[in-house]
Short mmCIF file of C-alpha atoms and ligand atoms in Angstrom, two decimals:
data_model
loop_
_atom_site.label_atom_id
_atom_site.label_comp_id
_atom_site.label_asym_id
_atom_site.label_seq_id
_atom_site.Cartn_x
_atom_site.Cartn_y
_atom_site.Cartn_z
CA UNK A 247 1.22 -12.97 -31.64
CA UNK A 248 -0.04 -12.83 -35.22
CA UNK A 249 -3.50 -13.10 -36.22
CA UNK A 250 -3.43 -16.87 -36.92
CA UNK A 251 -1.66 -17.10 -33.56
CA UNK A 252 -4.36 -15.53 -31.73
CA UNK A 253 -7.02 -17.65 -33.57
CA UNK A 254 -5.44 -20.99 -32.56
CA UNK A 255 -4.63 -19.46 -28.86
CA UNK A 256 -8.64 -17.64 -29.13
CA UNK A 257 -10.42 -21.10 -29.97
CA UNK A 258 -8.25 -23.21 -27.32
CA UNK A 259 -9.10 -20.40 -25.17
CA UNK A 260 -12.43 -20.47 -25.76
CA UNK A 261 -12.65 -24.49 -25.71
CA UNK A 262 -10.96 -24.31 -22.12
CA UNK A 263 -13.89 -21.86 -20.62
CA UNK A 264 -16.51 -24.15 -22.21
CA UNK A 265 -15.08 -27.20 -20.34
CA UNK A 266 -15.13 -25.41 -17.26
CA UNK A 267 -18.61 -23.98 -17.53
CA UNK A 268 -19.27 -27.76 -17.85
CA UNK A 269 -17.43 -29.48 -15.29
CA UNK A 270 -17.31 -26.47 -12.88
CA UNK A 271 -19.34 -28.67 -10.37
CA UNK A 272 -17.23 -30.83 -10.15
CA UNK A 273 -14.98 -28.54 -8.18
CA UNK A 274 -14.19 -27.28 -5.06
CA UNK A 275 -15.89 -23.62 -4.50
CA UNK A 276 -13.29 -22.42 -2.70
CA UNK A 277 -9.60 -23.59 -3.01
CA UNK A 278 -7.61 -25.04 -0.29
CA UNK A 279 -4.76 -22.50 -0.31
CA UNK A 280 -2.74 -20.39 1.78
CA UNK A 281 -2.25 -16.77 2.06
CA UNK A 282 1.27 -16.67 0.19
CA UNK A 283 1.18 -19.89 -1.44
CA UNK A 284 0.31 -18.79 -5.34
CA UNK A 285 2.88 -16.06 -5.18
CA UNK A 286 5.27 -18.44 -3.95
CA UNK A 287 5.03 -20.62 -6.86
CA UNK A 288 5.10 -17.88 -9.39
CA UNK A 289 8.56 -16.00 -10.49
CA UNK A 290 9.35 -13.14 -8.79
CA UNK A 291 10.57 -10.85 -12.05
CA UNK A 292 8.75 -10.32 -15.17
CA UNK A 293 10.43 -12.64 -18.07
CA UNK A 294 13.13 -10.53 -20.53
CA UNK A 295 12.15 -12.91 -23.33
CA UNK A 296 8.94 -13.75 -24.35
CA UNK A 297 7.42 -16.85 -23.67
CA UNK A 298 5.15 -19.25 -25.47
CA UNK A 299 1.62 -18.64 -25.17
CA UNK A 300 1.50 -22.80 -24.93
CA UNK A 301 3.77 -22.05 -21.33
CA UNK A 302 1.53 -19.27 -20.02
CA UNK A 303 -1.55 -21.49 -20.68
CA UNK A 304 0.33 -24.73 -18.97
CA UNK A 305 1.01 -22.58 -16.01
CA UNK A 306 -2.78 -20.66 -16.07
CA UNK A 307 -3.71 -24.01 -15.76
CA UNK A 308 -1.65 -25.32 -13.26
CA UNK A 309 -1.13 -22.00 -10.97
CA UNK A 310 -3.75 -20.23 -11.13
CA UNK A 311 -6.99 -22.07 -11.69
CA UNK A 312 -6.28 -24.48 -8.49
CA UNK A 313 -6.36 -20.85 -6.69
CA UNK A 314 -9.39 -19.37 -7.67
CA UNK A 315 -12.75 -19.27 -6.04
CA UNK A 316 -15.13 -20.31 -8.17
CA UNK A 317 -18.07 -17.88 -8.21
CA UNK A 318 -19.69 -19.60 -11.08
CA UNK A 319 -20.47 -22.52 -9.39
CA UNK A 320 -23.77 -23.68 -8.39
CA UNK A 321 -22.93 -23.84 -4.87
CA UNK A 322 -22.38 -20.61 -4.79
CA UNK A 323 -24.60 -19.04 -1.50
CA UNK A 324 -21.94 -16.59 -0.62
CA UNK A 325 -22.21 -12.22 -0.42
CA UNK A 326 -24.26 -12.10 -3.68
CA UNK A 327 -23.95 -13.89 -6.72
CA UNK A 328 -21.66 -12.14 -9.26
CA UNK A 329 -22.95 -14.46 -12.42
CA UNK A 330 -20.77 -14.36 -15.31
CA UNK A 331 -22.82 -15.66 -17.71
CA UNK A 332 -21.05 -17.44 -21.88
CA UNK A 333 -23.04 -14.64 -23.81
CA UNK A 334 -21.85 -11.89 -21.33
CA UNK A 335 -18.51 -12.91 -21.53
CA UNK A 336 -18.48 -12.94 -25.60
CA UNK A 337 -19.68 -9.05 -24.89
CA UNK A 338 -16.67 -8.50 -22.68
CA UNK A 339 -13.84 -10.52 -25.38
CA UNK A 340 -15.43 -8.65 -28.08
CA UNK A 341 -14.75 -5.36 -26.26
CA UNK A 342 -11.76 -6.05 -25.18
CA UNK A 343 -10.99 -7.06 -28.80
CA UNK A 344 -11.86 -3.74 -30.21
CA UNK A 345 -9.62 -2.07 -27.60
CA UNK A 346 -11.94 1.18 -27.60
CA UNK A 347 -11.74 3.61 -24.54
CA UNK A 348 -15.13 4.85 -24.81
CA UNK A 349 -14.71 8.78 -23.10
CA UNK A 350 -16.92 10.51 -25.49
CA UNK A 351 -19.07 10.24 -28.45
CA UNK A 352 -16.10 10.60 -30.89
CA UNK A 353 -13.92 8.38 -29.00
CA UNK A 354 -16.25 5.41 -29.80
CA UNK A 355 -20.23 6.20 -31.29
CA UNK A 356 -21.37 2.96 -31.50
CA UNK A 357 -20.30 2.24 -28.18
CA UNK A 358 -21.96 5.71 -26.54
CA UNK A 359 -24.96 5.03 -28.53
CA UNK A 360 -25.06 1.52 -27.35
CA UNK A 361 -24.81 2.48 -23.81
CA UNK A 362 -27.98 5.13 -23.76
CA UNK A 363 -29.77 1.88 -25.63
CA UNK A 364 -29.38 -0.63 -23.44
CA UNK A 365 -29.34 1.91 -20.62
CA UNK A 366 -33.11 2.91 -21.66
CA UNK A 367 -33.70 -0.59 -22.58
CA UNK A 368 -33.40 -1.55 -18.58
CA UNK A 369 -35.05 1.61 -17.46
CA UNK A 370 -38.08 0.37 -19.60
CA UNK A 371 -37.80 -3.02 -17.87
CA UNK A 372 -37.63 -1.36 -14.80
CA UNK A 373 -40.41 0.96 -14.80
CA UNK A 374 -38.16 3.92 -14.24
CA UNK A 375 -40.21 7.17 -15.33
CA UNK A 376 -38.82 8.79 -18.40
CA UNK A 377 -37.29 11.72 -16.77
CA UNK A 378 -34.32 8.73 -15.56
CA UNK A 379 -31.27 8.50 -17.85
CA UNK A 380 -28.62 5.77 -17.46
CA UNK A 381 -24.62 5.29 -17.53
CA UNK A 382 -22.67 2.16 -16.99
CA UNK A 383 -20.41 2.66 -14.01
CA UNK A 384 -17.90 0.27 -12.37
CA UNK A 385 -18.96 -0.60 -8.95
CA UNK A 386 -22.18 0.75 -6.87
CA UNK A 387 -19.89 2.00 -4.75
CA UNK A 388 -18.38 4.68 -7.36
CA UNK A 389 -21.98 5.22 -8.56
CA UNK A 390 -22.87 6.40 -4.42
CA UNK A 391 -20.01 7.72 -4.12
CA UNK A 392 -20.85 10.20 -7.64
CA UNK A 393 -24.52 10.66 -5.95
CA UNK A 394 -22.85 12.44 -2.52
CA UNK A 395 -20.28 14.33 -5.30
CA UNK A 396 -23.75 15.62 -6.75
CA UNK A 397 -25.91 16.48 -4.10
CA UNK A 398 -22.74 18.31 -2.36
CA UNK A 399 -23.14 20.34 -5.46
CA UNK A 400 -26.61 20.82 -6.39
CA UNK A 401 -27.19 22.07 -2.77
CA UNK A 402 -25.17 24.88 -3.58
CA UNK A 403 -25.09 25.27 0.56
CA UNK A 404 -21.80 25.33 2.66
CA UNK A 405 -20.60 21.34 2.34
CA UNK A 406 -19.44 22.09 6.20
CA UNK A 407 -23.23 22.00 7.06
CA UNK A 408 -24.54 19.34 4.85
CA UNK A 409 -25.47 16.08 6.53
CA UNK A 410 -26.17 12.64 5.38
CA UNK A 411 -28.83 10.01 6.56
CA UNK A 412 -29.14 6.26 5.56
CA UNK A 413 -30.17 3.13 8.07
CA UNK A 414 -28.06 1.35 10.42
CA UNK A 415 -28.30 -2.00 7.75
CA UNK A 416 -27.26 0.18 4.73
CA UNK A 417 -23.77 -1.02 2.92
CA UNK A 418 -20.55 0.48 3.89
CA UNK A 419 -20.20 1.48 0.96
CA UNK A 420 -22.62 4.53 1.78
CA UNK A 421 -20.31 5.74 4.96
CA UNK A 422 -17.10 5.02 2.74
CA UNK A 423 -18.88 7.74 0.07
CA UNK A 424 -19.38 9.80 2.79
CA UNK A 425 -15.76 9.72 4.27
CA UNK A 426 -14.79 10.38 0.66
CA UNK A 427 -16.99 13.62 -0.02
CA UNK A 428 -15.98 15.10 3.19
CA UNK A 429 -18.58 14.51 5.65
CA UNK A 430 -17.05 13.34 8.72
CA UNK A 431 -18.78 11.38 11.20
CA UNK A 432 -20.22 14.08 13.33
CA UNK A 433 -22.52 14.76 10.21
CA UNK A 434 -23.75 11.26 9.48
CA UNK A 435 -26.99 10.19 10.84
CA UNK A 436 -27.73 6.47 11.59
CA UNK A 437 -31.71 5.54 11.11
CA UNK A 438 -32.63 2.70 13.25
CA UNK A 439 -34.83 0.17 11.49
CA UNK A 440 -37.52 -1.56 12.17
CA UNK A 441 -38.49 -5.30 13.25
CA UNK A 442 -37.80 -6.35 9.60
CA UNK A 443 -35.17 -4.04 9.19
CA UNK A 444 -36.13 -1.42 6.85
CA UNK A 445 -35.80 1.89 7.70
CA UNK A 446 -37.91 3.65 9.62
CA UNK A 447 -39.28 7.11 8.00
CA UNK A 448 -40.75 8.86 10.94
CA UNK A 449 -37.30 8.50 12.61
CA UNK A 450 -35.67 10.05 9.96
CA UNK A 451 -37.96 12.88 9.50
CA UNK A 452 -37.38 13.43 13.26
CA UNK A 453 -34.04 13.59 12.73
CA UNK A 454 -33.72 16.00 9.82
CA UNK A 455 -36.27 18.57 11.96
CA UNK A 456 -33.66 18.32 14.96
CA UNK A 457 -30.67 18.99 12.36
CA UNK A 458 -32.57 21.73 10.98
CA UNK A 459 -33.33 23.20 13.98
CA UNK A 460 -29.61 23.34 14.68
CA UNK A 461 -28.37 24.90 11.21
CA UNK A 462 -27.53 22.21 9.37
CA UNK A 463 -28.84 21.51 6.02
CA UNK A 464 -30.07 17.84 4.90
CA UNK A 465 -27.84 17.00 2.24
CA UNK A 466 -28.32 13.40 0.89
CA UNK A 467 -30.55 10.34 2.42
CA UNK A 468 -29.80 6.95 0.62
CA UNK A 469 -32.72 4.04 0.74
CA UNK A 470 -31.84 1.04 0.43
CA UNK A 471 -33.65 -2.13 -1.66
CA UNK A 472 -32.24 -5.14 -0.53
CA UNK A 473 -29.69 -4.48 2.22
CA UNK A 474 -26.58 -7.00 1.93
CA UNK A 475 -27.47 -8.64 5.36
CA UNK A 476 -31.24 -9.43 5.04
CA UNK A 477 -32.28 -7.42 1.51
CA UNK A 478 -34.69 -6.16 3.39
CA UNK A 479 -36.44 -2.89 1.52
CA UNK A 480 -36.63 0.51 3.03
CA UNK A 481 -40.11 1.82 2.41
CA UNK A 482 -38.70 4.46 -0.47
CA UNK A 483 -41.93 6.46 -1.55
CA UNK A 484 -42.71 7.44 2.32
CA UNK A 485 -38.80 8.45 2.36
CA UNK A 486 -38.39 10.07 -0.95
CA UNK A 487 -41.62 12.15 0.27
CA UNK A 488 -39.58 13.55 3.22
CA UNK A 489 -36.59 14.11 1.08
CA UNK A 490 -38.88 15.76 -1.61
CA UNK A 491 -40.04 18.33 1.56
CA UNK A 492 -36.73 18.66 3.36
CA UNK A 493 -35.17 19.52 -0.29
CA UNK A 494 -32.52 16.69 0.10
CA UNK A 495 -30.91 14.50 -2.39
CA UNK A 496 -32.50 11.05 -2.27
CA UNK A 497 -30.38 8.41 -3.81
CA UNK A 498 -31.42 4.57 -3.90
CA UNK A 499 -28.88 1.54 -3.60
CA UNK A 500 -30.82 -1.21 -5.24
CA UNK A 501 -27.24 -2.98 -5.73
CA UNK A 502 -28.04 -6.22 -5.96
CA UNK A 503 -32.31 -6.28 -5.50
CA UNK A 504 -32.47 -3.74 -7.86
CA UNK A 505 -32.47 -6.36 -10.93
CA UNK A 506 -35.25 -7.77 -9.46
CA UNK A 507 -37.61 -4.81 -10.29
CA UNK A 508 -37.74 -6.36 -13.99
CA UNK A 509 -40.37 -9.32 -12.36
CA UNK A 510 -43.61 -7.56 -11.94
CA UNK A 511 -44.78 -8.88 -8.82
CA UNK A 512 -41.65 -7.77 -6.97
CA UNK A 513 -41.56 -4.01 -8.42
CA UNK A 514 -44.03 -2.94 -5.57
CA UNK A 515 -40.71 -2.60 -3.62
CA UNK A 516 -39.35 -0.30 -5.98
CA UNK A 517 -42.43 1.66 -5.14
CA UNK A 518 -41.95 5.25 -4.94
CA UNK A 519 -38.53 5.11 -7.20
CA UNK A 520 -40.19 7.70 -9.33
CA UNK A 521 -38.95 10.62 -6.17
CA UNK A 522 -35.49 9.13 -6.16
CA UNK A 523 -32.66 11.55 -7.57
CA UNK A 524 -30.40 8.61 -8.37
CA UNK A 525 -30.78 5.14 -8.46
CA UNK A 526 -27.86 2.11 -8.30
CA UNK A 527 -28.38 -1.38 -9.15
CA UNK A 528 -25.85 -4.03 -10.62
CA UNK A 529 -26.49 -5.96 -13.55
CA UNK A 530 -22.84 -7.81 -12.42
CA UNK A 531 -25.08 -9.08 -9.54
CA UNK A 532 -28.31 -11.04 -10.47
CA UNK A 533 -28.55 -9.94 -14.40
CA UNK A 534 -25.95 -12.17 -15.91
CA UNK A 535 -23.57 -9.38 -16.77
CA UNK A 536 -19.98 -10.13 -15.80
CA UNK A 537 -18.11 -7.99 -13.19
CA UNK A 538 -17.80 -5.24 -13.80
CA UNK A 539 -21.20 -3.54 -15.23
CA UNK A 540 -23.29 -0.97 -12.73
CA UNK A 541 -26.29 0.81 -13.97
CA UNK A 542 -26.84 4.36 -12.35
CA UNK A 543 -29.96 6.09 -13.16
CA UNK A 544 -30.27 10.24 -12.57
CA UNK A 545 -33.50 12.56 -12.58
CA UNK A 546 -31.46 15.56 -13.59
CA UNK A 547 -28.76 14.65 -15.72
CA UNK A 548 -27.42 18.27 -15.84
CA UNK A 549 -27.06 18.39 -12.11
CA UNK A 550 -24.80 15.38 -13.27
CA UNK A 551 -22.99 17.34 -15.67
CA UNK A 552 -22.19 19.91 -13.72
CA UNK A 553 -20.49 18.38 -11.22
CA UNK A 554 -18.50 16.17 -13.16
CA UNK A 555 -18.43 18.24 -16.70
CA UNK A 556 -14.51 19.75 -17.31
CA UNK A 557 -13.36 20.14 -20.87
CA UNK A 558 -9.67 20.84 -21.24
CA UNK A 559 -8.62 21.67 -24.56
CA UNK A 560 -7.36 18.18 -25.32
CA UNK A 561 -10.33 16.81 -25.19
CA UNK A 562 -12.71 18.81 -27.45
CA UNK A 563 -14.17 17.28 -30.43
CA UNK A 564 -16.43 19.22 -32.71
CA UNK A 565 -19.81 17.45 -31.21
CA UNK A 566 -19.02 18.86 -28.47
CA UNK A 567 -22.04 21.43 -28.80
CA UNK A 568 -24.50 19.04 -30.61
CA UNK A 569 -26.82 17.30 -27.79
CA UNK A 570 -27.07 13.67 -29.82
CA UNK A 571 -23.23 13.30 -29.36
CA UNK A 572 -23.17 12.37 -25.58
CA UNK A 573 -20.03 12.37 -23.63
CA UNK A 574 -20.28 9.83 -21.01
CA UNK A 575 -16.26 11.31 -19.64
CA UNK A 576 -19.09 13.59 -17.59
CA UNK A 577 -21.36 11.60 -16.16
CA UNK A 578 -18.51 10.48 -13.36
CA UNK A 579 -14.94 10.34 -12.08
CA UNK A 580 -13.50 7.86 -14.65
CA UNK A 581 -12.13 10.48 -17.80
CA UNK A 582 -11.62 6.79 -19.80
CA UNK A 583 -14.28 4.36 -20.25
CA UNK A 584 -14.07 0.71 -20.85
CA UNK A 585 -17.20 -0.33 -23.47
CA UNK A 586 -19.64 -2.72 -21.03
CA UNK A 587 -22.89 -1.87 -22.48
CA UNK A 588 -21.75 -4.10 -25.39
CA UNK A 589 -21.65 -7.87 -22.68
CA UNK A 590 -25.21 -6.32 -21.34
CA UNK A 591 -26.89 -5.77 -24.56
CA UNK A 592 -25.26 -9.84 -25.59
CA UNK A 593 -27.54 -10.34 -22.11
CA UNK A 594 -30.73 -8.74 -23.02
CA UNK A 595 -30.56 -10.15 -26.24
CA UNK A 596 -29.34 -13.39 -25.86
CA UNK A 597 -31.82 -14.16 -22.70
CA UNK A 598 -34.77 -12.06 -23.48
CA UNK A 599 -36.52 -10.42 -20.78
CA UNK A 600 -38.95 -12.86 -19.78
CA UNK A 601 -35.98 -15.63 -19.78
CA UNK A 602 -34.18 -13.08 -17.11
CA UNK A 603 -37.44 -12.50 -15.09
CA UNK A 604 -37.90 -16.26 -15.13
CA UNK A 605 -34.89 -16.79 -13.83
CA UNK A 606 -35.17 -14.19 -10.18
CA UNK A 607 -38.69 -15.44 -10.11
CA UNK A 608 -37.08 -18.94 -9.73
CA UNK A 609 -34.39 -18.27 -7.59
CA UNK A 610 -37.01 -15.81 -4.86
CA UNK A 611 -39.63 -19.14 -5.31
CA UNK A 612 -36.11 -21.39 -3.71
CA UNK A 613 -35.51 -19.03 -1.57
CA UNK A 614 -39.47 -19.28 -0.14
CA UNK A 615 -38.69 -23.36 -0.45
CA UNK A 616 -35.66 -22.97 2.29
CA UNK A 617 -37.63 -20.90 4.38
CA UNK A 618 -40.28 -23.23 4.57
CA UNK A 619 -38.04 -26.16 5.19
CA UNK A 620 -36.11 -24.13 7.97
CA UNK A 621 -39.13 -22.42 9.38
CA UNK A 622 -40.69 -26.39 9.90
CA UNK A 623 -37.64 -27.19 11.81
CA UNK A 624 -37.77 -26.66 15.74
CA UNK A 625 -34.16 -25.80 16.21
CA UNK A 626 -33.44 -23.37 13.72
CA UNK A 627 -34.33 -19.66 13.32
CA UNK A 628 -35.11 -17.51 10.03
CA UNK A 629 -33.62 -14.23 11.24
CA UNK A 630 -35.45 -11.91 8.70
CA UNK A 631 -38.02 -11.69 6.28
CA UNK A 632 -36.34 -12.89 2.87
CA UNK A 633 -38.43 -11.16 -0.01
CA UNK A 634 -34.89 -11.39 -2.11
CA UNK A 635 -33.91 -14.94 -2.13
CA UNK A 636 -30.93 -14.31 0.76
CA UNK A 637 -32.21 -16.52 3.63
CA UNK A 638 -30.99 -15.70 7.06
CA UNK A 639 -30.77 -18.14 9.70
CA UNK A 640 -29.31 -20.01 12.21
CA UNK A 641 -29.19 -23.24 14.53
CA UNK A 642 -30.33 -23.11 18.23
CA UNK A 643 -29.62 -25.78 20.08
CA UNK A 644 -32.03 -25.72 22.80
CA UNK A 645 -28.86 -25.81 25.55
CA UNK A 646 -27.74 -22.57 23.76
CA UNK A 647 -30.75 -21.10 23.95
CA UNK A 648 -30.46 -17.32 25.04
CA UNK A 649 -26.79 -17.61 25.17
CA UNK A 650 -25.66 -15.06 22.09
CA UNK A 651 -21.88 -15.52 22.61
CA UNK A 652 -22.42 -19.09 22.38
CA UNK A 653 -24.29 -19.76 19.56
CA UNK A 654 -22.76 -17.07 17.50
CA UNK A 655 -19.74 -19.54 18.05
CA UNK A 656 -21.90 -22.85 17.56
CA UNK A 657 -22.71 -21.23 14.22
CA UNK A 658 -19.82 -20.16 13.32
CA UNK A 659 -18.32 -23.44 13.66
CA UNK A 660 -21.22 -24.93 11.47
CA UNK A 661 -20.45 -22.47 8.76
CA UNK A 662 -16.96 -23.17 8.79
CA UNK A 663 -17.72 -27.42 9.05
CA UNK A 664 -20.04 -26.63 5.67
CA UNK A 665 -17.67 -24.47 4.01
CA UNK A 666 -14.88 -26.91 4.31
CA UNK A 667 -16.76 -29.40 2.37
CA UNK A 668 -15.97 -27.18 -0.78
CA UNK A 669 -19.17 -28.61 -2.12
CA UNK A 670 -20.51 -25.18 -1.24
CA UNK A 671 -19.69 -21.92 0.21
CA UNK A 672 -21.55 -19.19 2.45
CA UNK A 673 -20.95 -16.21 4.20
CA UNK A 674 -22.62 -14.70 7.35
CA UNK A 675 -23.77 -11.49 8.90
CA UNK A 676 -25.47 -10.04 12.28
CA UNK A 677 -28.96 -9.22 12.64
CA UNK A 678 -30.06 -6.80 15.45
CA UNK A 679 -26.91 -8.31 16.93
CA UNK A 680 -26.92 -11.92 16.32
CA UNK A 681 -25.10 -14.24 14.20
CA UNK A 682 -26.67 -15.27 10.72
CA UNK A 683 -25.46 -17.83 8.16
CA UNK A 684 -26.73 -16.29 4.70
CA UNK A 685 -28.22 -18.38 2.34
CA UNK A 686 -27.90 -16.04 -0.65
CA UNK A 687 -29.37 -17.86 -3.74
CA UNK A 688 -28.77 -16.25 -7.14
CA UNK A 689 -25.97 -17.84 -9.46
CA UNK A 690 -27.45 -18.86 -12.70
CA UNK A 691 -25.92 -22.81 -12.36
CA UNK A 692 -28.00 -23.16 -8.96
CA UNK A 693 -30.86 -25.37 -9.05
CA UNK A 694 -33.39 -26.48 -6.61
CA UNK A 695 -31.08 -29.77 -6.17
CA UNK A 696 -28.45 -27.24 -4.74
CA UNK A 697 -30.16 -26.06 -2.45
CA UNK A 698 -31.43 -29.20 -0.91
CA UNK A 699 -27.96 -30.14 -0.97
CA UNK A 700 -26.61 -27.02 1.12
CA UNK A 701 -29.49 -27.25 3.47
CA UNK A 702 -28.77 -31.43 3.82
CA UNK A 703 -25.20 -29.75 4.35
CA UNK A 704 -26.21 -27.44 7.06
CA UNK A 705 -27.88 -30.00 8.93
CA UNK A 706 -26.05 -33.22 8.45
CA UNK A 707 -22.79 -30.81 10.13
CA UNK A 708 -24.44 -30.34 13.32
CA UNK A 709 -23.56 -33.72 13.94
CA UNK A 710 -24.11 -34.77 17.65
CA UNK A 711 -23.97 -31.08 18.72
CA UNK A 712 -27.44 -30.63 19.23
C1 LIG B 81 -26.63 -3.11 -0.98
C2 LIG B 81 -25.25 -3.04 -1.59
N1 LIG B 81 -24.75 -1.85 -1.94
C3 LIG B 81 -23.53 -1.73 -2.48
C4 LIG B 81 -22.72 -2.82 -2.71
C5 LIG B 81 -21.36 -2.63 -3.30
O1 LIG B 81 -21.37 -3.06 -4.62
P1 LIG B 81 -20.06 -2.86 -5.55
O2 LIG B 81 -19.18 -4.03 -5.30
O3 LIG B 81 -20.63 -2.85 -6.95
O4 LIG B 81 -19.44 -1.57 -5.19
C6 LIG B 81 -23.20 -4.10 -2.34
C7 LIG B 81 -22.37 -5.29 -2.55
O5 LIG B 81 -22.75 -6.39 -2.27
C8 LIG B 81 -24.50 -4.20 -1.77
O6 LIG B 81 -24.98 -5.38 -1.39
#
């Protein structure tokens, strides 16, 4: 493809995304396919000749778009949002476009530079204390899974002794870190939570005295701010306070609540962030920054370093001793680097902060709005508090009352009746063992009309099955 090629392909390109930003309501959320059913219709060898980029679009068209999910859309109330917003997306063609594999300083300056800028940029917006230094990572999960590499190392102890703590609603992610690191089961500690599902600090200090006691050392606790089933907040100053005592590594998963810290009446539950060693959240969440784009935040970058820090001969540069040239290679697992602070800083500049604060303040004050409405109705339940715009709930119809094995099922039909209206779509969870329809509220398209529709949805499907 020559350059005048990939102009006329770029602009039809670009012309086909800005239609379906436009009409994506109009569309089914979720497809009606079947496992199998895309593959089937595609070729089952790669072409020997090349084909004409007028083809490939034909069949992109025709193929693939009926197959996709649409996360974009404004009936999106599924997991979390994963908001892919135009000016985020110009950040990601543009960086694509320049091709650069961003490793170290001298593999791509403007793009390492970038990244500490926009990094410090949300740490500001945050209210991170200075001591915090940022890197773009992939997923939350590599960035916990880099917090349990570091704290193995920084506690210098025998990893056969170290155990880790988080609660009973934390993400899988945390226990897949764990597996990963090397800390089987037998040294993983559950917290039980309380009423609202947080954590519950004097348990855990109970349980690092009793693992203590027998010879083992407390290696990493991760809080959590906004759990994926309720977002319910652990209370993170009272637990980095026992970490700070027990000398354990106290890492935060703020995956997707995390971006809500930028609205100043909700940072009160990043309170206490300040004692954390690391900190997650995912601007690839609720910040407008297409998948994927994960901020990680460290107190101690060398402790960083040194875990992650090899430099093979290949790789030296001759910044490699001057402290301005950073080489992000160290700060995790990945040696190559794909440049994302470029679609984040098109965000923050494009939006402005007080556009981005507007818009979580807006989508927590519809999240209130459903809780009212369901909260007025006799036979439905709010399951858990919802300070993060996820609203949990479910139907009780008063013959199923007290029956848990039947109205899991009564719900789960009603989720399935709502999804299959492809007007929306929305996932579910258990809550101190009962079955939840989430409400999560968060894609940039979804207005207050959407969420009267989804709750008109939710109630028009119970039908006569009251
Ligand atoms: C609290 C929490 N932690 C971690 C993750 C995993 O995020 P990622 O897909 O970036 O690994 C999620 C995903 O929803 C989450 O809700």
């Amino acid at each position: 493809m020559d350059p005048e090629q990939f102009r006329t392909h770029g602009h039809e390109i670009i012309d086909w995304l800005a239609d379906y930003y436009r009409d994506i309501e109009s569309r089914r959320v979720v497809p009606e396919v079947v496992p199998g059913q895309i593959r089937g219709a595609l070729p089952t060898s790669a072409p020997e000749d090349g084909q004409s980029f007028d083809a490939i679009l034909a069949d992109f068209r025709e193929l693939i778009v009926p197959g996709m999910t649409h996360w974009g859309h404004p009936g999106w109330f599924a997991y979390f949002p994963s908001n892919s917003s135009p000016p985020s997306v110009l950040g990601e063609l543009l960086s694509s476009g320049l091709g650069a594999q961003c490793m170290s300083w001298e593999t791509s300056p403007a793009a390492t530079e970038l990244e500490q800028t926009v990094m410090s940029w949300y740490a500001q917006l945050l209210g991170l204390p200075q001591q915090f230094t940022g890197v773009i990572q992939d997923t939350a999960s590599t960035a916990t899974l880099v917090a349990f590499l570091t704290a193995r190392e920084r506690a210098g102890a025998d990893p056969a002794r170290l155990v880790g703590y988080w609660s009973s609603e934390a993400h899988s992610s945390i226990p897949k870190a764990a597996r990963i690191a090397g800390m089987p089961i037998s040294r993983r500690r559950v917290v039980p939570v309380d009423r609202n599902f947080a954590m519950q600090p004097a348990a855990l200090d109970k349980m690092i005295a009793a693992d203590i006691a027998d010879g083992f050392v407390p290696g990493i606790v991760v809080g959590t701010m906004g759990t994926t089933s309720s977002t319910a907040c652990d209370p993170l100053r009272a637990i980095g306070e026992i970490c700070q005592e027990r000398r354990a590594w106290f890492h935060v998963d703020a995956a997707f609540g995390g971006s809500a810290g930028i609205v100043p009446e909700v940072r009160p539950l990043l309170d206490g962030i300040e004692l954390a060693d690391s900190f997650v959240t995912n601007p690839h969440k609720w910040l407008l920054t297409n998948f994927d784009c994960t901020a990680y935040f460290v107190r101690d970058v060398n402790a960083l370093l040194q875990t992650f820090s090899i430099l093979p001969e290949f790789l030296r540069t001759k910044h490699d001793e001057n402290t301005a040239a950073v080489n992000f290679r160290d700060w995790g697992i990945p040696l190559g680097r794909r440049f994302r602070a470029l679609k984040l800083w098109f965000v923050f500049r494009s939006y402005g902060a007080e556009a981005l604060r507007e818009m979580i303040r807006g989508h927590i004050a519809l999240g209130h709005e459903l809780a009212s409405w369901v909260d007025a109705e006799p036979d439905w339940e709010r399951l858990a508090p919802s300070p993060l715009a996820l609203v949990c709930i479910r139907h009780v119809p008063p013959a199923l009352a007290g029956d848990e094995p039947a109205l899991a099922k009564h719900n789960a039909a009603l989720l399935a009746r709502v999804n299959a209206t492809g007007r929306v779509h929305l996932t579910h969870t258990t809550l101190a063992g009962q079955y939840a329809i989430r409400v999560a509220i968060g894609a940039f398209r979804t207005e207050r009309r959407h969420v009267e529709d989804v709750w008109g949805l939710l109630k028009n499907e119970i039908g006569d099955r009251r």
